[in-house]
mmCIF file of C-alpha atoms and ligand atoms in Angstrom:
data_model
loop_
_atom_site.group_PDB
_atom_site.id
_atom_site.type_symbol
_atom_site.label_atom_id
_atom_site.label_comp_id
_atom_site.label_asym_id
_atom_site.label_seq_id
_atom_site.Cartn_x
_atom_site.Cartn_y
_atom_site.Cartn_z
ATOM 1 C CA MET O 639 34.209 21.734 20.829
ATOM 2 C CA MET O 640 34.108 22.009 17.030
ATOM 3 C CA TRP O 641 35.548 18.504 16.722
ATOM 4 C CA SER O 642 33.024 17.005 19.080
ATOM 5 C CA VAL O 643 30.203 18.514 16.998
ATOM 6 C CA ILE O 644 31.679 17.050 13.832
ATOM 7 C CA ILE O 645 32.166 13.636 15.418
ATOM 8 C CA LEU O 646 28.614 13.664 16.752
ATOM 9 C CA CYS O 647 27.277 14.511 13.294
ATOM 10 C CA VAL O 648 29.136 11.573 11.839
ATOM 11 C CA LEU O 649 27.930 9.199 14.517
ATOM 12 C CA LEU O 650 24.304 10.228 14.606
ATOM 13 C CA PRO O 651 22.176 9.518 11.555
ATOM 14 C CA LEU O 652 20.991 12.931 10.402
ATOM 15 C CA SER O 653 17.636 11.722 9.220
ATOM 16 C CA ILE O 654 15.806 8.613 10.264
ATOM 17 C CA GLY O 655 14.024 8.134 6.944
ATOM 18 C CA LEU O 656 15.304 7.162 3.516
ATOM 19 C CA ASP O 657 15.878 10.506 1.866
ATOM 20 C CA ASN O 658 15.583 9.889 -1.871
ATOM 21 C CA GLY O 659 12.791 12.450 -2.191
ATOM 22 C CA LEU O 660 10.208 9.792 -3.134
ATOM 23 C CA ALA O 661 6.948 8.605 -1.570
ATOM 24 C CA ARG O 662 6.227 11.846 0.278
ATOM 25 C CA THR O 663 2.676 10.480 0.362
ATOM 26 C CA PRO O 664 1.933 6.733 0.136
ATOM 27 C CA PRO O 665 2.432 5.557 -3.462
ATOM 28 C CA MET O 666 -0.421 4.447 -5.716
ATOM 29 C CA GLY O 667 -0.435 2.207 -8.748
ATOM 30 C CA TRP O 668 -1.227 -1.184 -10.210
ATOM 31 C CA MET O 669 0.649 -4.424 -9.535
ATOM 32 C CA SER O 670 0.365 -7.667 -11.456
ATOM 33 C CA TRP O 671 0.779 -10.179 -8.630
ATOM 34 C CA GLU O 672 -2.520 -10.737 -6.836
ATOM 35 C CA ARG O 673 -4.645 -10.905 -9.968
ATOM 36 C CA PHE O 674 -2.289 -12.346 -12.601
ATOM 37 C CA ARG O 675 0.209 -14.303 -10.464
ATOM 38 C CA CYS O 676 2.823 -16.296 -12.320
ATOM 39 C CA ASN O 677 0.789 -16.982 -15.425
ATOM 40 C CA THR O 678 3.441 -17.457 -18.085
ATOM 41 C CA ASP O 679 1.315 -19.495 -20.468
ATOM 42 C CA CYS O 680 1.022 -17.048 -23.344
ATOM 43 C CA LYS O 681 0.268 -19.856 -25.773
ATOM 44 C CA ASN O 682 -2.991 -20.903 -24.156
ATOM 45 C CA ASP O 683 -3.836 -17.747 -22.267
ATOM 46 C CA PRO O 684 -2.384 -14.849 -24.272
ATOM 47 C CA HIS O 685 -4.789 -12.334 -22.774
ATOM 48 C CA ASN O 686 -3.740 -12.906 -19.158
ATOM 49 C CA CYS O 687 -0.114 -14.017 -19.167
ATOM 50 C CA ILE O 688 2.691 -11.888 -17.680
ATOM 51 C CA GLY O 689 4.139 -10.239 -20.775
ATOM 52 C CA ALA O 690 4.421 -7.062 -22.818
ATOM 53 C CA ASN O 691 0.799 -7.145 -23.998
ATOM 54 C CA LEU O 692 -0.732 -7.354 -20.554
ATOM 55 C CA LEU O 693 1.419 -4.512 -19.229
ATOM 56 C CA MET O 694 0.854 -2.247 -22.215
ATOM 57 C CA GLN O 695 -2.893 -2.836 -22.158
ATOM 58 C CA MET O 696 -2.976 -2.052 -18.446
ATOM 59 C CA ALA O 697 -0.974 1.138 -19.120
ATOM 60 C CA ASP O 698 -3.618 2.164 -21.664
ATOM 61 C CA ARG O 699 -6.420 1.621 -19.202
ATOM 62 C CA MET O 700 -4.622 3.519 -16.436
ATOM 63 C CA ALA O 701 -3.920 6.447 -18.737
ATOM 64 C CA GLU O 702 -7.316 6.575 -20.463
ATOM 65 C CA ASP O 703 -9.791 5.571 -17.761
ATOM 66 C CA GLY O 704 -8.955 8.110 -15.067
ATOM 67 C CA TYR O 705 -6.668 6.033 -12.819
ATOM 68 C CA LEU O 706 -3.506 7.984 -13.569
ATOM 69 C CA GLU O 707 -5.352 11.241 -13.117
ATOM 70 C CA ALA O 708 -6.629 10.015 -9.750
ATOM 71 C CA GLY O 709 -3.033 9.353 -8.619
ATOM 72 C CA TYR O 710 -2.361 5.696 -9.560
ATOM 73 C CA GLU O 711 0.957 6.353 -11.256
ATOM 74 C CA TYR O 712 3.105 3.205 -10.916
ATOM 75 C CA LEU O 713 2.540 0.219 -13.190
ATOM 76 C CA SER O 714 4.416 -2.602 -11.546
ATOM 77 C CA VAL O 715 5.269 -6.043 -12.872
ATOM 78 C CA ASP O 716 5.813 -8.696 -10.217
ATOM 79 C CA ASP O 717 7.567 -12.065 -10.222
ATOM 80 C CA CYS O 718 7.969 -14.190 -13.386
ATOM 81 C CA TRP O 719 8.925 -11.490 -15.912
ATOM 82 C CA MET O 720 12.407 -12.900 -16.431
ATOM 83 C CA ALA O 721 14.005 -15.618 -18.452
ATOM 84 C CA LYS O 722 15.023 -18.525 -16.233
ATOM 85 C CA GLU O 723 18.718 -17.762 -16.704
ATOM 86 C CA ARG O 724 20.852 -14.635 -16.781
ATOM 87 C CA SER O 725 22.793 -13.769 -19.942
ATOM 88 C CA GLN O 726 26.328 -15.072 -20.345
ATOM 89 C CA MET O 727 27.508 -11.668 -19.190
ATOM 90 C CA GLY O 728 25.482 -12.124 -15.996
ATOM 91 C CA THR O 729 22.833 -9.512 -16.743
ATOM 92 C CA LEU O 730 19.116 -10.014 -16.137
ATOM 93 C CA VAL O 731 17.161 -10.987 -19.232
ATOM 94 C CA THR O 732 13.450 -10.557 -19.897
ATOM 95 C CA ASP O 733 11.637 -13.688 -21.105
ATOM 96 C CA PRO O 734 12.152 -13.392 -24.880
ATOM 97 C CA GLU O 735 8.804 -14.869 -25.911
ATOM 98 C CA ARG O 736 6.594 -12.934 -23.576
ATOM 99 C CA PHE O 737 8.589 -9.714 -24.041
ATOM 100 C CA PRO O 738 9.688 -9.955 -27.705
ATOM 101 C CA ASN O 739 11.165 -6.428 -27.716
ATOM 102 C CA GLY O 740 12.667 -6.609 -24.235
ATOM 103 C CA MET O 741 11.686 -4.740 -21.093
ATOM 104 C CA LYS O 742 13.015 -1.345 -22.119
ATOM 105 C CA ALA O 743 10.519 -1.153 -24.972
ATOM 106 C CA VAL O 744 7.657 -1.833 -22.552
ATOM 107 C CA ILE O 745 8.971 0.723 -20.081
ATOM 108 C CA ASP O 746 9.330 3.331 -22.845
ATOM 109 C CA TYR O 747 5.704 2.686 -23.764
ATOM 110 C CA VAL O 748 4.564 2.959 -20.135
ATOM 111 C CA HIS O 749 6.454 6.255 -19.811
ATOM 112 C CA SER O 750 4.916 7.514 -23.048
ATOM 113 C CA ARG O 751 1.533 7.062 -21.375
ATOM 114 C CA GLY O 752 2.640 9.291 -18.500
ATOM 115 C CA LEU O 753 3.089 6.445 -16.012
ATOM 116 C CA LYS O 754 6.027 5.209 -13.959
ATOM 117 C CA PHE O 755 7.286 1.648 -14.090
ATOM 118 C CA GLY O 756 7.908 -0.776 -11.226
ATOM 119 C CA ILE O 757 9.911 -3.993 -11.476
ATOM 120 C CA TYR O 758 10.449 -6.969 -9.164
ATOM 121 C CA GLY O 759 13.551 -8.649 -7.734
ATOM 122 C CA SER O 760 14.594 -10.645 -4.693
ATOM 123 C CA VAL O 761 17.368 -10.551 -2.106
ATOM 124 C CA GLY O 762 18.164 -14.277 -2.485
ATOM 125 C CA ASN O 763 19.570 -16.119 -5.459
ATOM 126 C CA LYS O 764 16.060 -17.032 -6.667
ATOM 127 C CA THR O 765 12.735 -15.225 -6.577
ATOM 128 C CA CYS O 766 9.803 -16.920 -4.839
ATOM 129 C CA LYS O 767 8.837 -18.510 -8.150
ATOM 130 C CA GLY O 768 12.337 -19.674 -9.003
ATOM 131 C CA TYR O 769 13.501 -16.935 -11.383
ATOM 132 C CA PRO O 770 16.962 -15.378 -11.010
ATOM 133 C CA GLY O 771 17.359 -13.434 -7.753
ATOM 134 C CA ASN O 772 19.665 -10.457 -7.245
ATOM 135 C CA LYS O 773 22.138 -12.008 -4.806
ATOM 136 C CA TYR O 774 25.762 -11.419 -5.932
ATOM 137 C CA HIS O 775 24.524 -9.209 -8.805
ATOM 138 C CA MET O 776 23.023 -6.221 -7.047
ATOM 139 C CA ALA O 777 25.251 -3.462 -8.421
ATOM 140 C CA ARG O 778 24.896 -4.730 -11.960
ATOM 141 C CA ASP O 779 21.126 -5.233 -11.641
ATOM 142 C CA ALA O 780 20.541 -1.781 -10.165
ATOM 143 C CA ALA O 781 22.420 -0.360 -13.150
ATOM 144 C CA THR O 782 20.301 -2.451 -15.553
ATOM 145 C CA TYR O 783 17.082 -1.207 -13.943
ATOM 146 C CA ALA O 784 18.246 2.404 -14.219
ATOM 147 C CA GLU O 785 19.308 1.903 -17.850
ATOM 148 C CA TRP O 786 15.862 0.529 -18.666
ATOM 149 C CA GLY O 787 14.176 3.485 -16.950
ATOM 150 C CA VAL O 788 12.716 1.642 -13.947
ATOM 151 C CA ASP O 789 11.075 3.939 -11.350
ATOM 152 C CA MET O 790 10.340 1.469 -8.549
ATOM 153 C CA LEU O 791 11.748 -1.825 -7.313
ATOM 154 C CA LYS O 792 9.711 -4.311 -5.307
ATOM 155 C CA PHE O 793 12.490 -6.239 -3.597
ATOM 156 C CA ASP O 794 11.243 -9.513 -2.178
ATOM 157 C CA CYS O 795 12.649 -11.620 0.608
ATOM 158 C CA CYS O 796 12.579 -15.011 -1.121
ATOM 159 C CA ASN O 797 15.350 -17.499 -0.374
ATOM 160 C CA PRO O 798 16.868 -14.859 1.873
ATOM 161 C CA GLY O 799 19.853 -16.491 3.597
ATOM 162 C CA PRO O 800 21.161 -15.271 6.959
ATOM 163 C CA ASN O 801 22.447 -11.908 5.712
ATOM 164 C CA PHE O 802 19.276 -10.666 4.137
ATOM 165 C CA VAL O 803 19.222 -7.439 6.182
ATOM 166 C CA THR O 804 22.547 -6.444 4.669
ATOM 167 C CA GLY O 805 21.196 -7.463 1.256
ATOM 168 C CA PHE O 806 18.267 -5.039 1.593
ATOM 169 C CA GLU O 807 20.610 -2.248 2.680
ATOM 170 C CA GLN O 808 23.001 -2.980 -0.178
ATOM 171 C CA MET O 809 20.328 -2.990 -2.835
ATOM 172 C CA GLY O 810 19.011 0.339 -1.540
ATOM 173 C CA ASN O 811 22.500 1.813 -1.739
ATOM 174 C CA TYR O 812 23.037 0.528 -5.271
ATOM 175 C CA LEU O 813 19.712 1.990 -6.375
ATOM 176 C CA ASN O 814 20.722 5.356 -4.914
ATOM 177 C CA LYS O 815 24.097 5.159 -6.633
ATOM 178 C CA THR O 816 22.450 4.915 -10.050
ATOM 179 C CA GLY O 817 21.345 8.529 -9.633
ATOM 180 C CA ARG O 818 17.883 7.624 -10.921
ATOM 181 C CA PRO O 819 15.031 8.140 -8.432
ATOM 182 C CA ILE O 820 13.832 4.578 -7.838
ATOM 183 C CA LEU O 821 11.171 4.019 -5.205
ATOM 184 C CA TYR O 822 12.357 1.185 -2.989
ATOM 185 C CA ASN O 823 9.559 -1.168 -1.980
ATOM 186 C CA CYS O 824 10.947 -3.693 0.500
ATOM 187 C CA ALA O 825 8.686 -6.740 0.430
ATOM 188 C CA LEU O 826 10.009 -7.946 3.760
ATOM 189 C CA ALA O 827 6.909 -9.792 4.915
ATOM 190 C CA ILE O 828 8.262 -13.349 4.868
ATOM 191 C CA CYS O 829 11.457 -12.292 6.640
ATOM 192 C CA MET O 830 9.814 -10.172 9.327
ATOM 193 C CA GLY O 831 10.641 -11.873 12.608
ATOM 194 C CA PRO O 832 9.699 -10.634 16.065
ATOM 195 C CA LYS O 833 13.002 -8.756 16.216
ATOM 196 C CA VAL O 834 12.234 -6.455 13.306
ATOM 197 C CA ASP O 835 13.648 -2.980 13.769
ATOM 198 C CA TYR O 836 11.210 -0.654 12.012
ATOM 199 C CA ASN O 837 13.500 2.355 12.400
ATOM 200 C CA LEU O 838 16.167 0.523 10.430
ATOM 201 C CA VAL O 839 13.630 -0.526 7.799
ATOM 202 C CA LYS O 840 12.510 3.082 7.405
ATOM 203 C CA LYS O 841 16.094 4.169 6.970
ATOM 204 C CA TYR O 842 16.462 2.040 3.848
ATOM 205 C CA CYS O 843 13.021 1.577 2.330
ATOM 206 C CA ASN O 844 10.260 3.832 0.968
ATOM 207 C CA THR O 845 7.632 1.173 1.682
ATOM 208 C CA TRP O 846 7.792 -2.157 3.461
ATOM 209 C CA ARG O 847 5.476 -5.142 3.539
ATOM 210 C CA ASN O 848 5.189 -6.416 7.094
ATOM 211 C CA TYR O 849 2.467 -9.066 6.932
ATOM 212 C CA GLU O 850 1.399 -12.047 4.861
ATOM 213 C CA ASP O 851 0.250 -11.856 1.247
ATOM 214 C CA VAL O 852 -3.283 -10.735 0.566
ATOM 215 C CA GLU O 853 -5.383 -13.209 -1.397
ATOM 216 C CA ASP O 854 -8.747 -12.774 -3.047
ATOM 217 C CA ASN O 855 -10.692 -13.691 0.059
ATOM 218 C CA TRP O 856 -12.186 -11.683 2.942
ATOM 219 C CA LYS O 857 -10.323 -13.726 5.548
ATOM 220 C CA TYR O 858 -6.980 -12.439 4.257
ATOM 221 C CA VAL O 859 -8.118 -8.824 4.183
ATOM 222 C CA PHE O 860 -9.523 -9.224 7.687
ATOM 223 C CA ASN O 861 -6.283 -10.715 9.057
ATOM 224 C CA ILE O 862 -4.277 -7.817 7.650
ATOM 225 C CA ILE O 863 -6.654 -5.328 9.301
ATOM 226 C CA GLU O 864 -6.242 -7.183 12.618
ATOM 227 C CA PHE O 865 -2.456 -7.088 12.302
ATOM 228 C CA TYR O 866 -2.528 -3.349 11.631
ATOM 229 C CA GLY O 867 -5.059 -2.848 14.415
ATOM 230 C CA LYS O 868 -2.703 -4.528 16.899
ATOM 231 C CA ASN O 869 0.083 -2.277 15.616
ATOM 232 C CA ASP O 870 2.849 -4.259 17.295
ATOM 233 C CA LYS O 871 5.913 -2.088 18.055
ATOM 234 C CA ASN O 872 3.875 0.959 17.014
ATOM 235 C CA PHE O 873 4.810 0.514 13.388
ATOM 236 C CA LEU O 874 2.004 2.843 12.315
ATOM 237 C CA GLU O 875 3.656 5.701 14.208
ATOM 238 C CA ILE O 876 6.912 5.071 12.367
ATOM 239 C CA ALA O 877 5.298 5.726 8.978
ATOM 240 C CA GLY O 878 5.487 9.192 7.462
ATOM 241 C CA PRO O 879 6.604 11.075 4.348
ATOM 242 C CA GLY O 880 9.250 8.941 2.625
ATOM 243 C CA GLY O 881 8.417 5.653 4.376
ATOM 244 C CA TRP O 882 5.154 3.693 4.681
ATOM 245 C CA ASN O 883 3.899 0.325 5.944
ATOM 246 C CA ASP O 884 2.543 -1.673 3.028
ATOM 247 C CA ALA O 885 -0.585 -3.701 3.793
ATOM 248 C CA ASP O 886 -0.351 -5.326 0.324
ATOM 249 C CA GLN O 887 -2.422 -4.969 -2.840
ATOM 250 C CA LEU O 888 -6.068 -3.975 -3.108
ATOM 251 C CA ILE O 889 -8.350 -6.730 -4.288
ATOM 252 C CA VAL O 890 -11.105 -4.274 -5.140
ATOM 253 C CA GLY O 891 -12.814 -5.395 -8.366
ATOM 254 C CA ASP O 892 -11.606 -9.011 -8.171
ATOM 255 C CA PHE O 893 -13.751 -12.068 -7.561
ATOM 256 C CA SER O 894 -14.608 -12.556 -3.948
ATOM 257 C CA LEU O 895 -15.284 -9.445 -1.860
ATOM 258 C CA SER O 896 -18.748 -7.953 -1.563
ATOM 259 C CA ALA O 897 -19.096 -4.328 -2.644
ATOM 260 C CA ALA O 898 -19.113 -3.251 1.006
ATOM 261 C CA GLN O 899 -16.020 -5.329 1.828
ATOM 262 C CA GLN O 900 -14.218 -3.606 -1.025
ATOM 263 C CA GLN O 901 -15.107 -0.270 0.594
ATOM 264 C CA THR O 902 -13.794 -1.586 3.904
ATOM 265 C CA GLN O 903 -10.488 -2.574 2.335
ATOM 266 C CA ILE O 904 -9.768 0.667 0.497
ATOM 267 C CA GLY O 905 -11.183 2.803 3.333
ATOM 268 C CA LEU O 906 -8.973 1.239 5.991
ATOM 269 C CA TRP O 907 -5.936 1.140 3.680
ATOM 270 C CA ALA O 908 -6.457 4.909 3.248
ATOM 271 C CA ILE O 909 -6.639 5.431 7.009
ATOM 272 C CA MET O 910 -3.555 3.241 7.567
ATOM 273 C CA ALA O 911 -1.692 5.210 4.861
ATOM 274 C CA SER O 912 -0.726 1.999 3.118
ATOM 275 C CA PRO O 913 0.319 2.212 -0.536
ATOM 276 C CA LEU O 914 -2.667 1.618 -2.816
ATOM 277 C CA PHE O 915 -1.702 -0.842 -5.519
ATOM 278 C CA MET O 916 -4.709 -2.148 -7.430
ATOM 279 C CA SER O 917 -4.408 -5.700 -8.696
ATOM 280 C CA VAL O 918 -7.391 -6.135 -10.935
ATOM 281 C CA ASP O 919 -8.076 -6.556 -14.636
ATOM 282 C CA LEU O 920 -8.717 -2.941 -15.600
ATOM 283 C CA ARG O 921 -9.892 -4.066 -19.047
ATOM 284 C CA ASN O 922 -13.125 -5.469 -17.686
ATOM 285 C CA ILE O 923 -13.555 -4.052 -14.191
ATOM 286 C CA VAL O 924 -17.174 -3.564 -13.068
ATOM 287 C CA PRO O 925 -18.283 0.090 -12.841
ATOM 288 C CA THR O 926 -18.920 0.034 -9.068
ATOM 289 C CA ALA O 927 -15.367 -1.158 -8.339
ATOM 290 C CA LYS O 928 -13.937 1.399 -10.741
ATOM 291 C CA GLN O 929 -15.923 4.152 -9.062
ATOM 292 C CA LEU O 930 -14.659 3.047 -5.677
ATOM 293 C CA LEU O 931 -11.022 3.003 -6.805
ATOM 294 C CA LEU O 932 -11.497 6.520 -8.160
ATOM 295 C CA ASN O 933 -13.409 7.847 -5.133
ATOM 296 C CA LYS O 934 -11.864 11.286 -4.620
ATOM 297 C CA GLU O 935 -12.748 11.566 -0.939
ATOM 298 C CA VAL O 936 -11.173 8.224 -0.058
ATOM 299 C CA LEU O 937 -8.060 9.120 -2.045
ATOM 300 C CA ALA O 938 -7.879 12.550 -0.382
ATOM 301 C CA ILE O 939 -7.696 10.814 3.020
ATOM 302 C CA HIS O 940 -5.029 8.488 1.660
ATOM 303 C CA GLN O 941 -2.921 11.269 0.174
ATOM 304 C CA ASP O 942 -3.370 13.719 3.047
ATOM 305 C CA SER O 943 -0.387 16.030 3.309
ATOM 306 C CA LEU O 944 0.065 15.709 7.086
ATOM 307 C CA GLY O 945 1.354 12.231 6.316
ATOM 308 C CA ILE O 946 0.259 10.679 9.604
ATOM 309 C CA ALA O 947 -0.989 7.096 9.484
ATOM 310 C CA GLY O 948 -4.210 6.416 11.380
ATOM 311 C CA ARG O 949 -4.532 3.957 14.226
ATOM 312 C CA ARG O 950 -7.147 1.795 15.848
ATOM 313 C CA ILE O 951 -8.266 3.589 18.970
ATOM 314 C CA TRP O 952 -10.631 1.041 20.464
ATOM 315 C CA ASN O 953 -11.548 -2.542 19.823
ATOM 316 C CA ILE O 954 -14.355 -4.675 21.190
ATOM 317 C CA ASP O 955 -13.838 -8.333 20.513
ATOM 318 C CA ASP O 956 -16.314 -10.280 22.600
ATOM 319 C CA HIS O 957 -18.683 -13.007 21.611
ATOM 320 C CA ALA O 958 -21.578 -10.840 20.411
ATOM 321 C CA VAL O 959 -19.898 -7.567 19.519
ATOM 322 C CA LYS O 960 -16.889 -7.246 17.295
ATOM 323 C CA LEU O 961 -16.385 -3.598 16.570
ATOM 324 C CA GLU O 962 -13.445 -1.239 16.257
ATOM 325 C CA SER O 963 -12.766 2.392 15.573
ATOM 326 C CA TRP O 964 -9.909 4.070 13.708
ATOM 327 C CA LEU O 965 -8.731 7.657 13.577
ATOM 328 C CA ARG O 966 -6.389 9.440 11.155
ATOM 329 C CA PRO O 967 -5.465 13.124 11.623
ATOM 330 C CA LEU O 968 -5.922 15.152 8.447
ATOM 331 C CA SER O 969 -4.971 18.572 7.190
ATOM 332 C CA PRO O 970 -5.954 21.320 7.702
ATOM 333 C CA LYS O 971 -5.163 20.587 11.314
ATOM 334 C CA GLY O 972 -8.113 19.534 13.429
ATOM 335 C CA ARG O 973 -9.862 17.379 10.823
ATOM 336 C CA TYR O 974 -9.910 13.620 11.155
ATOM 337 C CA ALA O 975 -10.868 10.552 9.209
ATOM 338 C CA VAL O 976 -13.001 8.307 11.414
ATOM 339 C CA GLY O 977 -13.461 4.660 10.500
ATOM 340 C CA ILE O 978 -15.834 2.415 12.448
ATOM 341 C CA PHE O 979 -15.664 -1.200 11.368
ATOM 342 C CA ASN O 980 -18.168 -3.947 12.221
ATOM 343 C CA LYS O 981 -15.943 -7.030 12.213
ATOM 344 C CA ASN O 982 -18.767 -9.423 12.878
ATOM 345 C CA VAL O 983 -19.637 -11.846 10.096
ATOM 346 C CA GLY O 984 -22.967 -12.844 11.660
ATOM 347 C CA GLY O 985 -26.138 -11.445 10.124
ATOM 348 C CA LEU O 986 -27.041 -8.635 12.511
ATOM 349 C CA LEU O 987 -26.406 -4.943 12.093
ATOM 350 C CA GLN O 988 -24.305 -3.554 14.921
ATOM 351 C CA THR O 989 -25.521 -0.439 16.715
ATOM 352 C CA VAL O 990 -22.800 2.092 17.477
ATOM 353 C CA ASN O 991 -23.549 4.687 20.128
ATOM 354 C CA ARG O 992 -20.420 6.696 20.862
ATOM 355 C CA THR O 993 -19.726 10.266 21.889
ATOM 356 C CA MET O 994 -17.297 12.368 19.895
ATOM 357 C CA SER O 995 -14.816 12.083 22.764
ATOM 358 C CA GLN O 996 -15.133 8.295 22.684
ATOM 359 C CA LEU O 997 -14.248 8.399 19.005
ATOM 360 C CA GLY O 998 -11.005 10.155 19.961
ATOM 361 C CA LEU O 999 -12.063 13.669 18.918
ATOM 362 C CA THR O 1000 -11.049 16.575 21.153
ATOM 363 C CA ASP O 1001 -12.047 19.968 19.719
ATOM 364 C CA GLU O 1002 -14.244 21.662 22.299
ATOM 365 C CA ASN O 1003 -16.414 23.311 19.646
ATOM 366 C CA GLY O 1004 -17.575 19.890 18.503
ATOM 367 C CA TYR O 1005 -17.732 18.382 15.018
ATOM 368 C CA THR O 1006 -19.748 17.782 11.905
ATOM 369 C CA MET O 1007 -19.199 14.556 10.006
ATOM 370 C CA LYS O 1008 -19.667 13.449 6.454
ATOM 371 C CA GLU O 1009 -19.813 9.754 5.683
ATOM 372 C CA ILE O 1010 -17.971 9.075 2.471
ATOM 373 C CA PHE O 1011 -19.675 6.055 0.923
ATOM 374 C CA THR O 1012 -23.247 7.279 1.506
ATOM 375 C CA GLY O 1013 -22.659 11.046 1.410
ATOM 376 C CA ILE O 1014 -24.776 11.426 4.584
ATOM 377 C CA SER O 1015 -23.945 14.337 6.902
ATOM 378 C CA TYR O 1016 -24.068 13.994 10.694
ATOM 379 C CA GLY O 1017 -24.026 16.582 13.475
ATOM 380 C CA PRO O 1018 -23.106 19.127 14.542
ATOM 381 C CA TYR O 1019 -22.224 17.285 17.722
ATOM 382 C CA LYS O 1020 -20.772 18.553 20.991
ATOM 383 C CA LEU O 1021 -17.959 16.402 22.364
ATOM 384 C CA SER O 1022 -20.408 14.741 24.709
ATOM 385 C CA ASP O 1023 -22.994 14.095 21.961
ATOM 386 C CA SER O 1024 -23.271 10.636 20.490
ATOM 387 C CA LEU O 1025 -23.072 9.419 16.960
ATOM 388 C CA VAL O 1026 -25.716 6.718 16.699
ATOM 389 C CA ILE O 1027 -25.487 4.506 13.616
ATOM 390 C CA ARG O 1028 -26.065 0.913 12.595
ATOM 391 C CA ILE O 1029 -23.370 -0.875 10.584
ATOM 392 C CA PRO O 1030 -23.942 -4.124 8.645
ATOM 393 C CA PRO O 1031 -21.468 -7.014 9.073
ATOM 394 C CA THR O 1032 -17.983 -6.465 7.576
ATOM 395 C CA ASN O 1033 -18.899 -2.880 6.611
ATOM 396 C CA LEU O 1034 -16.959 0.268 7.347
ATOM 397 C CA PHE O 1035 -18.462 3.618 8.314
ATOM 398 C CA LEU O 1036 -15.900 6.083 6.949
ATOM 399 C CA ALA O 1037 -16.350 9.765 7.704
ATOM 400 C CA VAL O 1038 -14.377 12.975 7.738
ATOM 401 C CA ALA O 1039 -14.918 14.883 10.987
ATOM 402 C CA THR O 1040 -14.495 18.663 10.760
ATOM 403 C CA PRO O 1041 -14.400 20.901 13.842
ATOM 404 C CA VAL O 1042 -17.302 23.309 14.147
ATOM 405 C CA THR O 1043 -16.054 26.871 13.533
ATOM 406 C CA GLU O 1044 -16.696 29.790 15.902
ATOM 407 C CA LYS O 1045 -19.277 31.167 13.457
ATOM 408 C CA GLU O 1046 -21.171 27.885 13.241
ATOM 409 C CA LEU O 1047 -21.038 27.649 17.011
ATOM 410 C CA ILE O 1048 -23.342 30.654 17.443
ATOM 411 C CA VAL O 1049 -26.071 28.861 15.519
ATOM 412 C CA PHE O 1050 -25.358 25.441 17.078
HETATM 413 C C1 GAL G 1147 5.753 -13.066 -2.292
HETATM 414 C C2 GAL G 1147 5.252 -11.634 -2.178
HETATM 415 C C3 GAL G 1147 4.117 -11.464 -3.184
HETATM 416 C C4 GAL G 1147 4.637 -11.762 -4.562
HETATM 417 C C5 GAL G 1147 5.247 -13.154 -4.625
HETATM 418 C C6 GAL G 1147 5.889 -13.435 -5.966
HETATM 419 O O1 GAL G 1147 6.797 -13.243 -1.399
HETATM 420 O O2 GAL G 1147 4.802 -11.371 -0.883
HETATM 421 O O3 GAL G 1147 3.600 -10.151 -3.086
HETATM 422 O O4 GAL G 1147 5.568 -10.788 -4.942
HETATM 423 O O5 GAL G 1147 6.211 -13.316 -3.618
HETATM 424 O O6 GAL G 1147 6.464 -14.697 -6.041
#
């Protein structure tokens, strides 16, 4: 009997999630890629090139302008930070011109500002932009990252080769072996085939990209929302403390989204419990975008301690009406975030007329609602009462629904 218990324990994985104690709620931070790409031209564009100055200036802004305090704690450099070749010893080398004092000096500075540091690597022998990949060097590179004080690795799936799944597992194991807590961000998007096994991904990764790159354009944001709305293989249900689907960076404050579309992006990312990595120039961000990134009520939904990702609960996609509704359970139990999204890009406002029950709410005492971007309160509503609102194209109505208490019920 005893032996069979022991054998069973060995055969069955004891926990289905990666248990490195990190990402108990979806991580937040800043990432260089979407806004600064692979700009390595420090001669002609010293202000915007990937190098020590850019990262240290961004660390200052995060520490001094309220972002760190709001929860954005990881400062993450993406592709193109390296020299084109490894050292003769085979170690990774930072580009010597753009990082004159090496990466450790930058990381020490970032830590001195109270932030954590994220770095970028790839499972193949080259990154997507042709810099050295980690293939054949994973143990050594994990040790280098730990020595430098890295707190997060975005591990990309560029030039993957047939054994990339093993590569992702191996890198995760090497990171764990360093003994340093390093959040493992598996940027699997380009390798995600139809056969993806999300339970396996969650076993090895703290976060995982599962869809195409976001670009500074509504169409890309919209396509990501659609992908998450479809929720193929129920990947949203697989998310939870320790492991999250990553819908890619926020483009709030960049060039192309309207103010309302920026609200839609961050609001739905919060409901989906996707990591929130800003990718914007924090040195000259417009005040409205800054305010949105720091919106406490949106971030409270995102960081909710129940750790349950929201889901789309209905979707109308016909010629005239393109409308969908999302629901995320919140703590204390019984509260919900409700997101109603007018997907139409045509000029008309869309009327929504839905009972509480149709929005997925079930408490028999009914609900009050507070919309987050306008501050308007709605209700109290019985379950059979309707919320009637009008939403402009591409806008999100984002509210927290709170059950009516027994006391309130007497008055109601
Ligand atoms: C892509 C990845 C992007 C960025 C880029 C760098 O594969 O999805 O987020 O990291 O590589 O080359």
